[in-house]
Amino acid sequence: EIDARINVLKQWVDAGAELGNHTFSHPSFKGASLAVYQDDVVRGDTVTKILMKQSGRQVRYFRHPFLDMGDTNELESSFEGFLAERGYRVAPVTVDTVDWMMLNAYNKARQTQSSEAIERVKAEYLQLAAQRLAFSEKMAGELFGRPIKQILLLHANELNAETFESLIQQMKSRGYRFITLEEALGDEAYRWPSKYTATSQWLRLWAESKGLNFTPPEPPESLR
């Protein structure tokens, strides 16, 4: 299994994708000690650094598991200082399709071997993704008075594998084109001052900084 997973990462690197650090064991930063969390980040370097070095590149980005940043601004600042020393920058998120939540419903539908149930979950997921994208656009407009360069979070799972082409076409039909994370972070929005909220879902962070309500659409109750 380890070899198979590393091979997938190598395929991404060979195709030009850039790997980042997401820790070794995917722990939440909530309630965790800084030393233990940092140790997991170091362990998370093991494979990604080797693969990126083989392609003549460096690992530049870190994303918090569960999008959980440090409990306090001081704790997060200390951690991000540690990241900076290792050449990392935090990779935030502004669009989250909660595919991980819908994956559970998708797997249950597959177990029933009902094509109708499977197609229903896929359709519900694509609808939710569209709703969440529209919500992120609306929030950006309220916060900045303009569209921003959105950063999309997707997981490599069976549900996205089955719906990927439809999902991407859906985004293109809304006028999106796909850019690098580096280009997205060049948007001035990502330097906007904010009151601290312990999340790397930055639309939530920005909204709560301004006292705005942040309630994105949720999956149907029956599919959670």
PDB file of N, CA and C in Angstrom, residues 63 67 90-98 128-141 143-144 146-154 171 176 179-181 184-192 199-207 214-217:
ATOM      1  N   ARG A  63      -0.629  22.739   4.329  1.00  0.00           N
ATOM      2  CA  ARG A  63      -2.057  22.915   4.626  1.00  0.00           C
ATOM      3  C   ARG A  63      -2.400  22.216   5.930  1.00  0.00           C
ATOM      4  N   LEU A  67      -8.354  21.846   8.320  1.00  0.00           N
ATOM      5  CA  LEU A  67      -8.337  23.310   8.244  1.00  0.00           C
ATOM      6  C   LEU A  67      -8.266  23.944   9.632  1.00  0.00           C
ATOM      7  N   VAL A  90       1.637  28.881   4.362  1.00  0.00           N
ATOM      8  CA  VAL A  90       0.344  28.221   4.561  1.00  0.00           C
ATOM      9  C   VAL A  90      -0.499  28.326   3.293  1.00  0.00           C
ATOM     10  N   ALA A  91      -1.112  27.231   2.909  1.00  0.00           N
ATOM     11  CA  ALA A  91      -2.036  27.188   1.778  1.00  0.00           C
ATOM     12  C   ALA A  91      -3.459  27.214   2.329  1.00  0.00           C
ATOM     13  N   PRO A  92      -4.132  28.357   2.262  1.00  0.00           N
ATOM     14  CA  PRO A  92      -5.501  28.435   2.765  1.00  0.00           C
ATOM     15  C   PRO A  92      -6.499  27.881   1.757  1.00  0.00           C
ATOM     16  N   VAL A  93      -7.766  27.911   2.118  1.00  0.00           N
ATOM     17  CA  VAL A  93      -8.854  27.410   1.288  1.00  0.00           C
ATOM     18  C   VAL A  93      -9.960  28.457   1.275  1.00  0.00           C
ATOM     19  N   THR A  94     -10.639  28.613   0.151  1.00  0.00           N
ATOM     20  CA  THR A  94     -11.833  29.464   0.120  1.00  0.00           C
ATOM     21  C   THR A  94     -13.064  28.720  -0.400  1.00  0.00           C
ATOM     22  N   VAL A  95     -12.852  27.606  -1.112  1.00  0.00           N
ATOM     23  CA  VAL A  95     -13.969  26.796  -1.598  1.00  0.00           C
ATOM     24  C   VAL A  95     -13.762  25.358  -1.141  1.00  0.00           C
ATOM     25  N   ASP A  96     -14.706  24.855  -0.346  1.00  0.00           N
ATOM     26  CA  ASP A  96     -14.627  23.492   0.174  1.00  0.00           C
ATOM     27  C   ASP A  96     -15.914  22.770  -0.209  1.00  0.00           C
ATOM     28  N   THR A  97     -15.799  21.751  -1.035  1.00  0.00           N
ATOM     29  CA  THR A  97     -16.992  21.020  -1.485  1.00  0.00           C
ATOM     30  C   THR A  97     -17.466  19.988  -0.470  1.00  0.00           C
ATOM     31  N   VAL A  98     -16.777  19.873   0.667  1.00  0.00           N
ATOM     32  CA  VAL A  98     -17.020  18.836   1.697  1.00  0.00           C
ATOM     33  C   VAL A  98     -17.198  17.454   1.062  1.00  0.00           C
ATOM     34  N   LEU A 128     -24.307  20.375  -4.699  1.00  0.00           N
ATOM     35  CA  LEU A 128     -23.742  21.018  -3.515  1.00  0.00           C
ATOM     36  C   LEU A 128     -22.466  21.781  -3.860  1.00  0.00           C
ATOM     37  N   ALA A 129     -21.620  21.188  -4.710  1.00  0.00           N
ATOM     38  CA  ALA A 129     -20.381  21.859  -5.115  1.00  0.00           C
ATOM     39  C   ALA A 129     -20.700  23.182  -5.804  1.00  0.00           C
ATOM     40  N   ALA A 130     -21.712  23.188  -6.662  1.00  0.00           N
ATOM     41  CA  ALA A 130     -22.113  24.416  -7.346  1.00  0.00           C
ATOM     42  C   ALA A 130     -22.637  25.444  -6.354  1.00  0.00           C
ATOM     43  N   GLN A 131     -23.411  24.995  -5.390  1.00  0.00           N
ATOM     44  CA  GLN A 131     -23.965  25.895  -4.380  1.00  0.00           C
ATOM     45  C   GLN A 131     -22.860  26.501  -3.515  1.00  0.00           C
ATOM     46  N   ARG A 132     -21.876  25.681  -3.174  1.00  0.00           N
ATOM     47  CA  ARG A 132     -20.788  26.171  -2.329  1.00  0.00           C
ATOM     48  C   ARG A 132     -19.874  27.133  -3.097  1.00  0.00           C
ATOM     49  N   LEU A 133     -19.704  26.886  -4.373  1.00  0.00           N
ATOM     50  CA  LEU A 133     -18.922  27.802  -5.193  1.00  0.00           C
ATOM     51  C   LEU A 133     -19.637  29.150  -5.292  1.00  0.00           C
ATOM     52  N   ALA A 134     -20.942  29.105  -5.524  1.00  0.00           N
ATOM     53  CA  ALA A 134     -21.724  30.341  -5.598  1.00  0.00           C
ATOM     54  C   ALA A 134     -21.677  31.091  -4.273  1.00  0.00           C
ATOM     55  N   PHE A 135     -21.727  30.345  -3.176  1.00  0.00           N
ATOM     56  CA  PHE A 135     -21.649  30.964  -1.849  1.00  0.00           C
ATOM     57  C   PHE A 135     -20.309  31.669  -1.656  1.00  0.00           C
ATOM     58  N   SER A 136     -19.216  31.013  -2.067  1.00  0.00           N
ATOM     59  CA  SER A 136     -17.888  31.610  -1.927  1.00  0.00           C
ATOM     60  C   SER A 136     -17.763  32.873  -2.772  1.00  0.00           C
ATOM     61  N   GLU A 137     -18.341  32.849  -3.954  1.00  0.00           N
ATOM     62  CA  GLU A 137     -18.328  34.040  -4.809  1.00  0.00           C
ATOM     63  C   GLU A 137     -19.087  35.187  -4.138  1.00  0.00           C
ATOM     64  N   LYS A 138     -20.246  34.861  -3.560  1.00  0.00           N
ATOM     65  CA  LYS A 138     -21.073  35.871  -2.899  1.00  0.00           C
ATOM     66  C   LYS A 138     -20.331  36.471  -1.703  1.00  0.00           C
ATOM     67  N   MET A 139     -19.701  35.607  -0.898  1.00  0.00           N
ATOM     68  CA  MET A 139     -18.966  36.082   0.273  1.00  0.00           C
ATOM     69  C   MET A 139     -17.809  36.985  -0.136  1.00  0.00           C
ATOM     70  N   ALA A 140     -17.087  36.600  -1.195  1.00  0.00           N
ATOM     71  CA  ALA A 140     -15.967  37.417  -1.673  1.00  0.00           C
ATOM     72  C   ALA A 140     -16.462  38.791  -2.102  1.00  0.00           C
ATOM     73  N   GLY A 141     -17.615  38.817  -2.769  1.00  0.00           N
ATOM     74  CA  GLY A 141     -18.182  40.088  -3.198  1.00  0.00           C
ATOM     75  C   GLY A 141     -18.544  40.974  -2.027  1.00  0.00           C
ATOM     76  N   LEU A 143     -17.212  40.880   0.950  1.00  0.00           N
ATOM     77  CA  LEU A 143     -16.006  41.254   1.697  1.00  0.00           C
ATOM     78  C   LEU A 143     -15.119  42.235   0.944  1.00  0.00           C
ATOM     79  N   PHE A 144     -14.960  42.022  -0.354  1.00  0.00           N
ATOM     80  CA  PHE A 144     -13.973  42.785  -1.116  1.00  0.00           C
ATOM     81  C   PHE A 144     -14.562  43.635  -2.240  1.00  0.00           C
ATOM     82  N   ARG A 146     -15.485  42.601  -5.071  1.00  0.00           N
ATOM     83  CA  ARG A 146     -14.996  42.097  -6.362  1.00  0.00           C
ATOM     84  C   ARG A 146     -14.781  40.596  -6.263  1.00  0.00           C
ATOM     85  N   PRO A 147     -14.660  39.908  -7.410  1.00  0.00           N
ATOM     86  CA  PRO A 147     -14.266  38.499  -7.359  1.00  0.00           C
ATOM     87  C   PRO A 147     -12.816  38.387  -6.877  1.00  0.00           C
ATOM     88  N   ILE A 148     -12.499  37.323  -6.187  1.00  0.00           N
ATOM     89  CA  ILE A 148     -11.112  37.058  -5.807  1.00  0.00           C
ATOM     90  C   ILE A 148     -10.664  35.760  -6.473  1.00  0.00           C
ATOM     91  N   LYS A 149      -9.383  35.492  -6.405  1.00  0.00           N
ATOM     92  CA  LYS A 149      -8.854  34.227  -6.919  1.00  0.00           C
ATOM     93  C   LYS A 149      -9.115  33.154  -5.865  1.00  0.00           C
ATOM     94  N   GLN A 150     -10.067  32.308  -6.129  1.00  0.00           N
ATOM     95  CA  GLN A 150     -10.494  31.304  -5.158  1.00  0.00           C
ATOM     96  C   GLN A 150      -9.490  30.145  -5.094  1.00  0.00           C
ATOM     97  N   ILE A 151      -9.416  29.510  -3.936  1.00  0.00           N
ATOM     98  CA  ILE A 151      -8.561  28.331  -3.747  1.00  0.00           C
ATOM     99  C   ILE A 151      -9.458  27.152  -3.374  1.00  0.00           C
ATOM    100  N   LEU A 152      -9.468  26.149  -4.221  1.00  0.00           N
ATOM    101  CA  LEU A 152     -10.381  25.011  -4.117  1.00  0.00           C
ATOM    102  C   LEU A 152      -9.731  23.850  -3.367  1.00  0.00           C
ATOM    103  N   LEU A 153     -10.489  23.254  -2.459  1.00  0.00           N
ATOM    104  CA  LEU A 153     -10.047  22.050  -1.750  1.00  0.00           C
ATOM    105  C   LEU A 153     -10.805  20.842  -2.281  1.00  0.00           C
ATOM    106  N   LEU A 154     -10.075  19.874  -2.815  1.00  0.00           N
ATOM    107  CA  LEU A 154     -10.644  18.594  -3.235  1.00  0.00           C
ATOM    108  C   LEU A 154      -9.757  17.477  -2.710  1.00  0.00           C
ATOM    109  N   MET A 171     -17.398  24.162 -13.278  1.00  0.00           N
ATOM    110  CA  MET A 171     -16.653  25.355 -12.890  1.00  0.00           C
ATOM    111  C   MET A 171     -16.282  26.200 -14.104  1.00  0.00           C
ATOM    112  N   TYR A 176     -14.595  30.039 -14.795  1.00  0.00           N
ATOM    113  CA  TYR A 176     -13.319  29.805 -14.124  1.00  0.00           C
ATOM    114  C   TYR A 176     -12.271  29.252 -15.072  1.00  0.00           C
ATOM    115  N   ILE A 179      -5.484  28.021 -12.222  1.00  0.00           N
ATOM    116  CA  ILE A 179      -4.184  28.668 -12.060  1.00  0.00           C
ATOM    117  C   ILE A 179      -3.423  27.975 -10.937  1.00  0.00           C
ATOM    118  N   THR A 180      -2.163  28.351 -10.767  1.00  0.00           N
ATOM    119  CA  THR A 180      -1.362  27.764  -9.690  1.00  0.00           C
ATOM    120  C   THR A 180      -1.730  28.393  -8.357  1.00  0.00           C
ATOM    121  N   LEU A 181      -1.394  27.691  -7.293  1.00  0.00           N
ATOM    122  CA  LEU A 181      -1.602  28.232  -5.953  1.00  0.00           C
ATOM    123  C   LEU A 181      -0.798  29.515  -5.770  1.00  0.00           C
ATOM    124  N   ALA A 184      -2.713  32.319  -7.296  1.00  0.00           N
ATOM    125  CA  ALA A 184      -3.888  32.651  -6.488  1.00  0.00           C
ATOM    126  C   ALA A 184      -3.498  33.482  -5.269  1.00  0.00           C
ATOM    127  N   LEU A 185      -2.415  33.089  -4.603  1.00  0.00           N
ATOM    128  CA  LEU A 185      -1.977  33.801  -3.404  1.00  0.00           C
ATOM    129  C   LEU A 185      -1.425  35.188  -3.714  1.00  0.00           C
ATOM    130  N   GLY A 186      -1.229  35.482  -4.988  1.00  0.00           N
ATOM    131  CA  GLY A 186      -0.811  36.825  -5.385  1.00  0.00           C
ATOM    132  C   GLY A 186      -1.940  37.836  -5.313  1.00  0.00           C
ATOM    133  N   ASP A 187      -3.184  37.352  -5.146  1.00  0.00           N
ATOM    134  CA  ASP A 187      -4.332  38.252  -4.996  1.00  0.00           C
ATOM    135  C   ASP A 187      -4.176  39.046  -3.693  1.00  0.00           C
ATOM    136  N   GLU A 188      -4.416  40.349  -3.768  1.00  0.00           N
ATOM    137  CA  GLU A 188      -4.282  41.220  -2.593  1.00  0.00           C
ATOM    138  C   GLU A 188      -5.179  40.782  -1.443  1.00  0.00           C
ATOM    139  N   ALA A 189      -6.249  40.060  -1.751  1.00  0.00           N
ATOM    140  CA  ALA A 189      -7.164  39.609  -0.698  1.00  0.00           C
ATOM    141  C   ALA A 189      -6.439  38.794   0.367  1.00  0.00           C
ATOM    142  N   TYR A 190      -5.424  38.031  -0.043  1.00  0.00           N
ATOM    143  CA  TYR A 190      -4.738  37.148   0.904  1.00  0.00           C
ATOM    144  C   TYR A 190      -3.771  37.891   1.817  1.00  0.00           C
ATOM    145  N   ARG A 191      -3.693  39.209   1.655  1.00  0.00           N
ATOM    146  CA  ARG A 191      -2.918  40.029   2.593  1.00  0.00           C
ATOM    147  C   ARG A 191      -3.830  40.955   3.388  1.00  0.00           C
ATOM    148  N   TRP A 192      -5.121  40.725   3.281  1.00  0.00           N
ATOM    149  CA  TRP A 192      -6.086  41.564   3.977  1.00  0.00           C
ATOM    150  C   TRP A 192      -5.993  41.337   5.489  1.00  0.00           C
ATOM    151  N   THR A 199      -8.940  28.979  11.742  1.00  0.00           N
ATOM    152  CA  THR A 199      -9.287  28.160  10.588  1.00  0.00           C
ATOM    153  C   THR A 199      -8.543  28.639   9.364  1.00  0.00           C
ATOM    154  N   SER A 200      -8.112  27.700   8.523  1.00  0.00           N
ATOM    155  CA  SER A 200      -7.499  28.088   7.257  1.00  0.00           C
ATOM    156  C   SER A 200      -8.533  28.051   6.126  1.00  0.00           C
ATOM    157  N   GLN A 201      -9.839  28.033   6.490  1.00  0.00           N
ATOM    158  CA  GLN A 201     -10.902  28.394   5.546  1.00  0.00           C
ATOM    159  C   GLN A 201     -10.988  29.921   5.657  1.00  0.00           C
ATOM    160  N   TRP A 202     -10.259  30.605   4.790  1.00  0.00           N
ATOM    161  CA  TRP A 202     -10.053  32.042   4.987  1.00  0.00           C
ATOM    162  C   TRP A 202     -11.273  32.886   4.686  1.00  0.00           C
ATOM    163  N   LEU A 203     -12.220  32.411   3.910  1.00  0.00           N
ATOM    164  CA  LEU A 203     -13.447  33.177   3.765  1.00  0.00           C
ATOM    165  C   LEU A 203     -14.176  33.253   5.099  1.00  0.00           C
ATOM    166  N   ARG A 204     -14.145  32.171   5.870  1.00  0.00           N
ATOM    167  CA  ARG A 204     -14.730  32.192   7.218  1.00  0.00           C
ATOM    168  C   ARG A 204     -13.956  33.163   8.112  1.00  0.00           C
ATOM    169  N   LEU A 205     -12.634  33.082   8.036  1.00  0.00           N
ATOM    170  CA  LEU A 205     -11.782  33.964   8.837  1.00  0.00           C
ATOM    171  C   LEU A 205     -12.070  35.430   8.513  1.00  0.00           C
ATOM    172  N   TRP A 206     -12.124  35.750   7.221  1.00  0.00           N
ATOM    173  CA  TRP A 206     -12.381  37.135   6.811  1.00  0.00           C
ATOM    174  C   TRP A 206     -13.783  37.577   7.216  1.00  0.00           C
ATOM    175  N   ALA A 207     -14.771  36.691   7.029  1.00  0.00           N
ATOM    176  CA  ALA A 207     -16.156  37.035   7.354  1.00  0.00           C
ATOM    177  C   ALA A 207     -16.313  37.315   8.844  1.00  0.00           C
ATOM    178  N   PHE A 214     -21.283  33.410   8.311  1.00  0.00           N
ATOM    179  CA  PHE A 214     -20.670  32.480   7.357  1.00  0.00           C
ATOM    180  C   PHE A 214     -21.346  31.125   7.511  1.00  0.00           C
ATOM    181  N   THR A 215     -22.333  30.865   6.672  1.00  0.00           N
ATOM    182  CA  THR A 215     -23.078  29.602   6.737  1.00  0.00           C
ATOM    183  C   THR A 215     -23.225  29.018   5.334  1.00  0.00           C
ATOM    184  N   PRO A 216     -22.207  28.322   4.862  1.00  0.00           N
ATOM    185  CA  PRO A 216     -22.281  27.717   3.521  1.00  0.00           C
ATOM    186  C   PRO A 216     -23.342  26.625   3.461  1.00  0.00           C
ATOM    187  N   PRO A 217     -23.848  26.332   2.268  1.00  0.00           N
ATOM    188  CA  PRO A 217     -24.830  25.246   2.102  1.00  0.00           C
ATOM    189  C   PRO A 217     -24.261  23.918   2.604  1.00  0.00           C
TER     190      PRO A 217
END
